[in-house]
Coordinates of C-alpha atoms (C1' of nucleotides) in Angstrom, one line a residue:
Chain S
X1 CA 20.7 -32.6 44.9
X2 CA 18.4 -35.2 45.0
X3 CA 20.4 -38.4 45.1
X4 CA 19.6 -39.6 48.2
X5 CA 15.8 -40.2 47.4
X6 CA 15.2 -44.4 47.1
X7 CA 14.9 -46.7 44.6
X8 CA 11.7 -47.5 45.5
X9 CA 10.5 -43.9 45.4
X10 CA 12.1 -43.6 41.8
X11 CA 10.4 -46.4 40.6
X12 CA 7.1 -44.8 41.3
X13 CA 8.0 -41.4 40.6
X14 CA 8.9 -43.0 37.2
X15 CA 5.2 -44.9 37.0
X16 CA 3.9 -41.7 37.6
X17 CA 5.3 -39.9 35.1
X18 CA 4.7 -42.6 32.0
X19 CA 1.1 -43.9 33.1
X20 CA -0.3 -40.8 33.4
X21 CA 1.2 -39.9 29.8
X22 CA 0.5 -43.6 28.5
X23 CA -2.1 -45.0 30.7
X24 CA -1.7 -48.4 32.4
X25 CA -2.2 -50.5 28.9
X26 CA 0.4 -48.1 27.2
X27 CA 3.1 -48.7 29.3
X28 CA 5.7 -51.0 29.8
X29 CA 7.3 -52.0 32.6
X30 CA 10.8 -51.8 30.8
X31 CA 10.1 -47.6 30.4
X32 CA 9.2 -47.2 33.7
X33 CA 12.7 -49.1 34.4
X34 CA 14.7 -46.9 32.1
X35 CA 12.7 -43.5 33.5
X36 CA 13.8 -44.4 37.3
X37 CA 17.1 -45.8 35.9
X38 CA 16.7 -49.0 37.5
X39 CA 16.9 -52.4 36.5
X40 CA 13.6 -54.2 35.4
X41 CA 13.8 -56.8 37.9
X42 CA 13.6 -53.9 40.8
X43 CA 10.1 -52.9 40.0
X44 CA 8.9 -56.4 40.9
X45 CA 11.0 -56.4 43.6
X46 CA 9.6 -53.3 44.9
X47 CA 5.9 -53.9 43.8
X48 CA 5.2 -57.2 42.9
X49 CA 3.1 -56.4 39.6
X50 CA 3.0 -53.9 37.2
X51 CA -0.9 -54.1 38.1
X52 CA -0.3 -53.0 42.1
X53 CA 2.2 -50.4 41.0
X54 CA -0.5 -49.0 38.7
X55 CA -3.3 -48.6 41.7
X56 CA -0.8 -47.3 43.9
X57 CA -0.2 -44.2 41.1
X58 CA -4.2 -44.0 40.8
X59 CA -5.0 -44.2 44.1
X60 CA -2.7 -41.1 45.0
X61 CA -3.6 -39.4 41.9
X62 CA -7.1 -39.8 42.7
X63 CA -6.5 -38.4 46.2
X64 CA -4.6 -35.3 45.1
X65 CA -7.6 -34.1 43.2
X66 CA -10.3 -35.1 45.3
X67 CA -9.5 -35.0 48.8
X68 CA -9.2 -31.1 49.3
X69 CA -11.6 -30.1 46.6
X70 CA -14.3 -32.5 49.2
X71 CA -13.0 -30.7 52.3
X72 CA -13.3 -27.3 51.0
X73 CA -17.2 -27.9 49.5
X74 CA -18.2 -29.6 52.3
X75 CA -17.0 -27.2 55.0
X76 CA -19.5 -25.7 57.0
X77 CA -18.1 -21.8 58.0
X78 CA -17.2 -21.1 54.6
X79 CA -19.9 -19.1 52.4
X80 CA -20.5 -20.0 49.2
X81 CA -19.4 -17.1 47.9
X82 CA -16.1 -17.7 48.9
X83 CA -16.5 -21.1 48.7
X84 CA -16.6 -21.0 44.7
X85 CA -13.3 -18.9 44.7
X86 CA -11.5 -21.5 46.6
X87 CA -12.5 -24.3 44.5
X88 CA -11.8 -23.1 41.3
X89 CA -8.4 -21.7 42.9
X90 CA -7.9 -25.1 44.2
X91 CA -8.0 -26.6 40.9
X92 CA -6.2 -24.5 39.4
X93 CA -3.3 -24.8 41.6
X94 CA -3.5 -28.8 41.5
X95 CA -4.0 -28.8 37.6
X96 CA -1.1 -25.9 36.9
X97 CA 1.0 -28.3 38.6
X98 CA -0.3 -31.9 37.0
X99 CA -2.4 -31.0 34.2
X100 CA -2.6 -34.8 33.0
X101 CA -4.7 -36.1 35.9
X102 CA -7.9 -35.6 34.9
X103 CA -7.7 -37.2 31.4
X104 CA -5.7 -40.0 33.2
X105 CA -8.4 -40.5 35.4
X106 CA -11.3 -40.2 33.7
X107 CA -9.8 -42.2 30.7
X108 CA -8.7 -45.5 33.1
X109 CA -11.9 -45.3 34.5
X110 CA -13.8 -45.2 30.9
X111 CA -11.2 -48.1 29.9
X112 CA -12.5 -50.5 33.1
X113 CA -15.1 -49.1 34.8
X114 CA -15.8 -52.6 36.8
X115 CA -12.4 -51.7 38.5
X116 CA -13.4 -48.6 40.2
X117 CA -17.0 -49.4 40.9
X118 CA -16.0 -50.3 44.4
X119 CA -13.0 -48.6 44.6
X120 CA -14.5 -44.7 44.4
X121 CA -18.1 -46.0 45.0
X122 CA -20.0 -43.3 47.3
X123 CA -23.7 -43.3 47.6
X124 CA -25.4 -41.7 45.5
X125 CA -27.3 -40.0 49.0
X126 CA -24.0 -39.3 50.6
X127 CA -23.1 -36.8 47.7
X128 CA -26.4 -34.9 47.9
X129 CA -25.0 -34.4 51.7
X130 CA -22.0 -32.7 51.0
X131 CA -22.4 -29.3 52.6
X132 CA -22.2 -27.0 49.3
X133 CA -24.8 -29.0 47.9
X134 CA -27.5 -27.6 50.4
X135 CA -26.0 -23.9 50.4
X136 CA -26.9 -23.8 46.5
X137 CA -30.0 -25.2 47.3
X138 CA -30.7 -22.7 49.8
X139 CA -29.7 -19.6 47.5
X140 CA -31.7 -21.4 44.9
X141 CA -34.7 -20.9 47.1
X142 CA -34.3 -17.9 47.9
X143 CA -34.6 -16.6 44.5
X144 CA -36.7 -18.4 43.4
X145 CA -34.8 -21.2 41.3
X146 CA -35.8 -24.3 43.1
X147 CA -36.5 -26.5 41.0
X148 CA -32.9 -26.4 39.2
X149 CA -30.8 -29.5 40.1
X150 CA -27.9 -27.9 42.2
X151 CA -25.4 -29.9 40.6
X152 CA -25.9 -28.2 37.2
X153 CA -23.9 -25.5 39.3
X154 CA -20.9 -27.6 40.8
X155 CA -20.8 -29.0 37.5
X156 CA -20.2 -26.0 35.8
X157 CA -17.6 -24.8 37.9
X158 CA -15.7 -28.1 37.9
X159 CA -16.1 -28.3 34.0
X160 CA -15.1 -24.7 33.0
X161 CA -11.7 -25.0 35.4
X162 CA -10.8 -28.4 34.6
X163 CA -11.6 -28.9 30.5
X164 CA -9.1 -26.8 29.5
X165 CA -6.7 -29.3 31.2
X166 CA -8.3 -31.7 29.6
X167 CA -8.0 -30.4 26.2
X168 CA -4.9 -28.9 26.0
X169 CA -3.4 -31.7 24.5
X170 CA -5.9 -30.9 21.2
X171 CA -5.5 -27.3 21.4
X172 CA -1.7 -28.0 21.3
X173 CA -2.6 -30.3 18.3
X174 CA -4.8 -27.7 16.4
X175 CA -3.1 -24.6 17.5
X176 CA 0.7 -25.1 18.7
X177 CA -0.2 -22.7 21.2
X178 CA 2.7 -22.0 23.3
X179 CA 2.7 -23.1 27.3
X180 CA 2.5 -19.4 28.7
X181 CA 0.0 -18.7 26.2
X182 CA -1.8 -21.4 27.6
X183 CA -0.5 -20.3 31.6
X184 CA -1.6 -16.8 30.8
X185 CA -5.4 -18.3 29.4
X186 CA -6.0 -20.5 32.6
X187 CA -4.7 -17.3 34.9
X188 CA -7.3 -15.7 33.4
X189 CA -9.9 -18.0 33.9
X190 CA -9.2 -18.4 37.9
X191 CA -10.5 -14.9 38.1
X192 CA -13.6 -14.9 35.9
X193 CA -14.6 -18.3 36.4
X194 CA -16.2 -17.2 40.1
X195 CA -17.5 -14.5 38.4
X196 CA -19.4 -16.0 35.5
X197 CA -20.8 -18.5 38.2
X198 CA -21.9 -16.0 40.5
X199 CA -23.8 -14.2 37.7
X200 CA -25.7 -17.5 37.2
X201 CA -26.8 -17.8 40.5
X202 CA -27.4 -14.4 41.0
X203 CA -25.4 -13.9 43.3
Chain O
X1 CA -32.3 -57.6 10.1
X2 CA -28.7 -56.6 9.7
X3 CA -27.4 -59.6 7.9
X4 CA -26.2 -57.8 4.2
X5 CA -23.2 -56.1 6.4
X6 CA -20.2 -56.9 4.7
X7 CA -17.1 -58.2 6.9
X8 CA -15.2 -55.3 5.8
X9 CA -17.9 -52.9 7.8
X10 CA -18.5 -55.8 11.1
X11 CA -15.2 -55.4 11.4
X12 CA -14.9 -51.7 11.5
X13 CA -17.8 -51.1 13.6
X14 CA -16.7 -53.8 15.9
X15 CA -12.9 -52.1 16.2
X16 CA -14.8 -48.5 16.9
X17 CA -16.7 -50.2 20.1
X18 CA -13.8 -51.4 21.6
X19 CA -11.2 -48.5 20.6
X20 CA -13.7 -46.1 21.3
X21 CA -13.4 -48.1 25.1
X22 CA -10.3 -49.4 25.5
X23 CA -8.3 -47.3 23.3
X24 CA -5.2 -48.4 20.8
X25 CA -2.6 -49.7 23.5
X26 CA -5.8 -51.5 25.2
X27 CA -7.2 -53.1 22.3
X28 CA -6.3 -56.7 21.5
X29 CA -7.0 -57.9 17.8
X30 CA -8.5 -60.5 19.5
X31 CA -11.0 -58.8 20.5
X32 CA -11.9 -57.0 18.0
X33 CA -11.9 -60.6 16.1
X34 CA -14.6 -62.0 18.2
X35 CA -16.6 -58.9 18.7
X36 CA -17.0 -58.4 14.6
X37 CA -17.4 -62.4 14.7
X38 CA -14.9 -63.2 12.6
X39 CA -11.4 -64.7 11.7
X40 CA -8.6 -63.0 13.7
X41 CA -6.7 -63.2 9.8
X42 CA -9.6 -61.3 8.0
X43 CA -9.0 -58.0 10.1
X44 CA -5.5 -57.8 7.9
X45 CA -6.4 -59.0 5.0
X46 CA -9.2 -56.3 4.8
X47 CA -7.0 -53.2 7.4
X48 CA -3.3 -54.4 6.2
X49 CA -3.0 -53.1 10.4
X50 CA -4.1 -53.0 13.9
X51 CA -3.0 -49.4 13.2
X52 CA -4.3 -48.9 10.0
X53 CA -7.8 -49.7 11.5
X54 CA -7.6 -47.8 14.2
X55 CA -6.8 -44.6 12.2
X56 CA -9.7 -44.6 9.9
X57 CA -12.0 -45.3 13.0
X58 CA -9.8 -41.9 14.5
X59 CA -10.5 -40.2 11.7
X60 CA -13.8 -40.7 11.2
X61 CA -14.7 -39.9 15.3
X62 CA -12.5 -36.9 14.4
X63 CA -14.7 -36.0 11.6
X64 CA -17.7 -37.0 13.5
X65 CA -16.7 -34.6 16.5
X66 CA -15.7 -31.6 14.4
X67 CA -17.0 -31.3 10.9
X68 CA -20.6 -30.0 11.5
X69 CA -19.5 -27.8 14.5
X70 CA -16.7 -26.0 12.7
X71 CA -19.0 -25.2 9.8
X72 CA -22.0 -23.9 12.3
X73 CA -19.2 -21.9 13.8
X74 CA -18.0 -20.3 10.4
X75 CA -21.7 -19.9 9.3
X76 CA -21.5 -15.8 8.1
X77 CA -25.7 -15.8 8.2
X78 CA -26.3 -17.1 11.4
X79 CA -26.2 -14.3 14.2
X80 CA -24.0 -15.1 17.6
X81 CA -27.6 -15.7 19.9
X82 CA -28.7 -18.8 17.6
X83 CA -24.9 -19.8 16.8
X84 CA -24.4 -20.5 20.6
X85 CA -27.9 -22.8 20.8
X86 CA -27.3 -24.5 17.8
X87 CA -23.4 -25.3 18.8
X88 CA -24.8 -26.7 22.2
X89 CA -27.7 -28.7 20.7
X90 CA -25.4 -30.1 17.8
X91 CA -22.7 -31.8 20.3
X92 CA -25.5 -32.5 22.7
X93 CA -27.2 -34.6 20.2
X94 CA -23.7 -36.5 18.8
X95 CA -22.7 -36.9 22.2
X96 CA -26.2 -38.6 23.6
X97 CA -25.5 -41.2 20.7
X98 CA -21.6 -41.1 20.9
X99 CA -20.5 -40.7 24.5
X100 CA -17.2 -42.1 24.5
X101 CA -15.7 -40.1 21.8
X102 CA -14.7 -37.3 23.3
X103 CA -12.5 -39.0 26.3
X104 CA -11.3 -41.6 23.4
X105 CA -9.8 -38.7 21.5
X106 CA -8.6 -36.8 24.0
X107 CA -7.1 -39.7 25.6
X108 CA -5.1 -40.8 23.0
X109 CA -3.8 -37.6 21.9
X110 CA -2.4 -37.2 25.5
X111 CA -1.0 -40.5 24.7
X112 CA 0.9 -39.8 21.4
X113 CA 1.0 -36.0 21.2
X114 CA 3.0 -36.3 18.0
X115 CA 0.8 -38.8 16.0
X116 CA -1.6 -35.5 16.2
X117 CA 0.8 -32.4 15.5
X118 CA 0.3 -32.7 11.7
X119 CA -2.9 -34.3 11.1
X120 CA -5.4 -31.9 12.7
X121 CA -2.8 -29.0 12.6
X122 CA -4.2 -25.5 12.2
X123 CA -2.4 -22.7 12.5
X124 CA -3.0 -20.5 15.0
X125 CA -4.5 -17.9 12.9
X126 CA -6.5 -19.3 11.2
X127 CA -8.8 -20.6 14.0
X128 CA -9.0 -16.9 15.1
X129 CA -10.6 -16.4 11.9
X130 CA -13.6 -19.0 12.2
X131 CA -16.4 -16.1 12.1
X132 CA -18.0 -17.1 15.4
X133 CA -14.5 -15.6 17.0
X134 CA -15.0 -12.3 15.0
X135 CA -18.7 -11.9 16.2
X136 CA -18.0 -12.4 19.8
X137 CA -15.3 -10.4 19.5
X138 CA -17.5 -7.1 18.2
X139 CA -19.8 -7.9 20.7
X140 CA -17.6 -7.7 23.4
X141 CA -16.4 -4.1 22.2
X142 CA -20.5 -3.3 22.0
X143 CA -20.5 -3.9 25.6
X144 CA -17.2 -2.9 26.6
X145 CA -15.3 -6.1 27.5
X146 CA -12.8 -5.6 24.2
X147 CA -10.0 -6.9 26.6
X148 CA -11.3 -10.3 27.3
X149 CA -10.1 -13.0 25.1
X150 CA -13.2 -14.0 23.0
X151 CA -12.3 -17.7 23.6
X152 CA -12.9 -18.4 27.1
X153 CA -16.6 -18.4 26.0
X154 CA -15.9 -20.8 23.2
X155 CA -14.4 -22.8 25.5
X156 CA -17.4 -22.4 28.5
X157 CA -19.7 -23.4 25.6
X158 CA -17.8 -26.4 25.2
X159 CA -16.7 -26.8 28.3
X160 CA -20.2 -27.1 30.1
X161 CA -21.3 -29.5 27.0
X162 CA -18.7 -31.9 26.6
X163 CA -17.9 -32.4 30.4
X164 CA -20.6 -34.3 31.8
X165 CA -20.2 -36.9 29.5
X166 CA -16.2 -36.6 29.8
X167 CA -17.2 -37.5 33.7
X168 CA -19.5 -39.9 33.1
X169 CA -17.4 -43.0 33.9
X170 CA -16.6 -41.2 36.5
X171 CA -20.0 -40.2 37.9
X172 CA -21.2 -43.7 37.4
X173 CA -18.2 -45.3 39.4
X174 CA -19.2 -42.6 42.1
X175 CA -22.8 -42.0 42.1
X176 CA -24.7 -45.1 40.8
X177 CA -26.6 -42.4 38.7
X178 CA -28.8 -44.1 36.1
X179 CA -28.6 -43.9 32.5
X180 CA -32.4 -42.1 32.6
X181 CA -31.3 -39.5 34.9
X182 CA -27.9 -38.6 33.0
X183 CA -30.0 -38.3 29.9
X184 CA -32.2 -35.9 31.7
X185 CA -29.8 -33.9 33.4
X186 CA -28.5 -33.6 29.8
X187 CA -31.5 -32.5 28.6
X188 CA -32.1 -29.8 31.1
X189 CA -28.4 -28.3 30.3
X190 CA -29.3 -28.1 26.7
X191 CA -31.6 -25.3 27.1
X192 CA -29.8 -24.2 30.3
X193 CA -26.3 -23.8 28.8
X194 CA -27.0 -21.0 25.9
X195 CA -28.6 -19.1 28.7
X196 CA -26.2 -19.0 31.2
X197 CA -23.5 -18.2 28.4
X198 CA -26.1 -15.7 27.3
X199 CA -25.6 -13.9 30.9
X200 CA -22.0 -13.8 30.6
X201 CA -21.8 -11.8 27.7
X202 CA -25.2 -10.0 28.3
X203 CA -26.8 -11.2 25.1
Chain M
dT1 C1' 36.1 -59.2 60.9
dT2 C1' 32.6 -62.5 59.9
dT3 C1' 28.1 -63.4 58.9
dA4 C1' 23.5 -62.5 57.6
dA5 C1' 20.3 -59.7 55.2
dA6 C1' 19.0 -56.6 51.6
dA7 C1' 19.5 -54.7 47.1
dT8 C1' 20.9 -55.2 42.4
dT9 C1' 21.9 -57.5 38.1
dA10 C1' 21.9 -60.4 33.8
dA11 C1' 19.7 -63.9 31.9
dT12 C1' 15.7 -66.6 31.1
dC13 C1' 10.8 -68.0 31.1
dA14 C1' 6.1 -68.2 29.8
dT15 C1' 2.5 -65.8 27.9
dT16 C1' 0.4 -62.5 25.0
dT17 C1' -0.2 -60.4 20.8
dG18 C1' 0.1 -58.6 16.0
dT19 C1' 0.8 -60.7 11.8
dT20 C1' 1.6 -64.1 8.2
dT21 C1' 1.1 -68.4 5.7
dA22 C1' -0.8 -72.0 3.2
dA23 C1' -4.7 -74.5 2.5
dA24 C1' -9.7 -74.8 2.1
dA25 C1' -14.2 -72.9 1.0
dT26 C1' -17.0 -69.9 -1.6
dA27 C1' -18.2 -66.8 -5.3
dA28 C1' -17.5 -65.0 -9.9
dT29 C1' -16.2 -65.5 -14.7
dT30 C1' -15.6 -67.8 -19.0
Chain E
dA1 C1' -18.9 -77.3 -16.1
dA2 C1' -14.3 -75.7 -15.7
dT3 C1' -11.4 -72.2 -14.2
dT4 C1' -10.1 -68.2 -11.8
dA5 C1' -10.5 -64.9 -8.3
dT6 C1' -12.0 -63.9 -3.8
dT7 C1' -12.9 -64.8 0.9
dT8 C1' -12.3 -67.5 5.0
dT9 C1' -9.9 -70.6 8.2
dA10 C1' -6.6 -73.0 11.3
dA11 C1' -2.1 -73.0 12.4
dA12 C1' 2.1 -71.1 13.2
dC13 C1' 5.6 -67.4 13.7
dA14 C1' 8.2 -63.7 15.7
dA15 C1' 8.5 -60.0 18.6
dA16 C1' 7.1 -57.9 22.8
dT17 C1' 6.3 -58.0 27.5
dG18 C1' 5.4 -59.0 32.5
dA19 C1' 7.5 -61.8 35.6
dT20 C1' 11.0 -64.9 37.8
dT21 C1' 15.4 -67.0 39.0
dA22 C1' 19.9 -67.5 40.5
dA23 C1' 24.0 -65.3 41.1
dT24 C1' 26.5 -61.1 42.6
dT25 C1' 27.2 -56.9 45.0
dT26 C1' 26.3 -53.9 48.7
dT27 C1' 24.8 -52.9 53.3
dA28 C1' 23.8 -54.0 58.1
dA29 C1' 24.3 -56.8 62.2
dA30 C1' 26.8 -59.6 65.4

DNA sequence: TTTAAAATTAATCATTTGTTTAAAATAATT
DNA sequence: AATTATTTTAAACAAATGATTAATTTTAAA
């Protein structure tokens, strides 16, 4: 089925799978070894460190939930009314399918922030420039809301899609809710999330 | 100033800074030694453990997090308008003086999911009958939306509270954004959050 | 088929890290 | 003041862990 995939591609398919579980201080080399069914030497054959097989995982995790969400906010022929549906139906996808990025992200970063300073660093200018950024602040004008930061808005979208993610670990804790219970909740959400935001803007 | 502090406490509040950062697997005794000022041997002779320290300072951000929110939630006397501004003001203000603990927790029951199942195991049922789930639940049928699950505005509550400073290592890495701004944009959600959730359920 | 290169393995190394020990210093008790 | 209990310290231990080495096997090239 799928023998023919490489070593190499095991062994990272393997780091994926425990640092974004463990994170990079709660794994060890020798699991990743035993999850790709490799011997331990192989992952430093491969990729030298534990510590350059770790930013190769981040790097593409960090890509798979920025780079389209970016493309779709800042594109220009897209209304944002439509524009709020495809984001939080962009998330959605990403997240049904790797609900652990977020809190693997967001914890690394918390963990060694000096790291990613550079690495992720964007203007603080540049993000104000991103296209959907001036759409709410047009809308906001025009009825009459102007002086409420835009990015209360983005914010709330991106927060109300991606928490549940982000706690479901907890509410599996508290609640043993089951995983189509939790499917069923978040299928929910991709509808009425666009619709509680466009009753805050008035839209 | 501070000097009366026994060890047992420096050492405490010195292994919450850095768990609270680094979490359990990227905590070194070491450090926790040095930061508290003291001998690396005192930290067992007072904890026994590494992880006998780190699950009083779990328990205690656990307790931190959830006590007072779970009993303004339950609160018969209070009606469902003031319950939704004092929930929001309540985790604003622990989380202005505790940001970390939310990501800490969450991150490290993603990490050992079982560690979790029993100690803050609810049942199911009985969250469903914390009394701020019944009122929102006869409000909805007051205004005709008995067929949406009265938690998705729990969770948009606590969603659009928690996040920012859930993304706040983030944020920082990406925007550059000062401390004063975060605590203002904080500040402007505070009051903005109970009326945007006010909208949503046409309170 | 022979030879060179690449991939894999078992064993080992060096360092880190949580913990313990035994002695010394300090505080409390008689 | 003498004795006992408590606290603190420096040193060491044992296990874990990331990485390397040298030999072996497999694959590719000549």
């Amino acid at each position: 089925m799928e023998k023919d995939i490489s070593t190499e591609e095991k062994i990272k398919e393997a780091a994926r799978k425990i640092f974004l579980q463990k994170g990079f201080a709660g794994t060890r080399t020798r699991d990743i070894a035993e999850e790709a069914g490799i011997n331990l030497a192989l992952l430093n054959y491969y990729y030298r460190s534990k510590e350059k097989l770790f930013e190769i995982v981040m790097e593409e995790s960090l890509k798979q939930i920025l780079s389209k969400i970016i493309i779709t906010a800042n594109n220009e022929t897209t209304s944002l009314l439509e524009k709020i549906d495809l984001i939080v139906n962009l998330y959605t996808d990403v997240l049904l399918e790797n609900p652990q990025i977020p809190l693997f992200l967001l914890g690394e970063i918390q963990a060694n922030p000096e790291k990613f300073k550079q690495k992720v660093g964007i203007s603080h200018l540049v993000l104000k420039e991103v296209f959907i950024f001036r759409q709410i602040k047009e809308h906001l004008q025009k009825i009459g809301m102007e002086n409420i930061n835009p990015f209360h808005f983005i914010i709330n979208a991106i927060s109300m899609t991606i928490f549940p993610f982000i706690a479901k670990p907890m509410l599996q804790s508290i609640t043993h809710i089951q995983e189509s219970e939790f499917r069923q909740f978040v299928e929910e959400r991709r509808k009425l999330i666009p619709v509680w935001i466009k009753s805050m803007v008035r839209l």
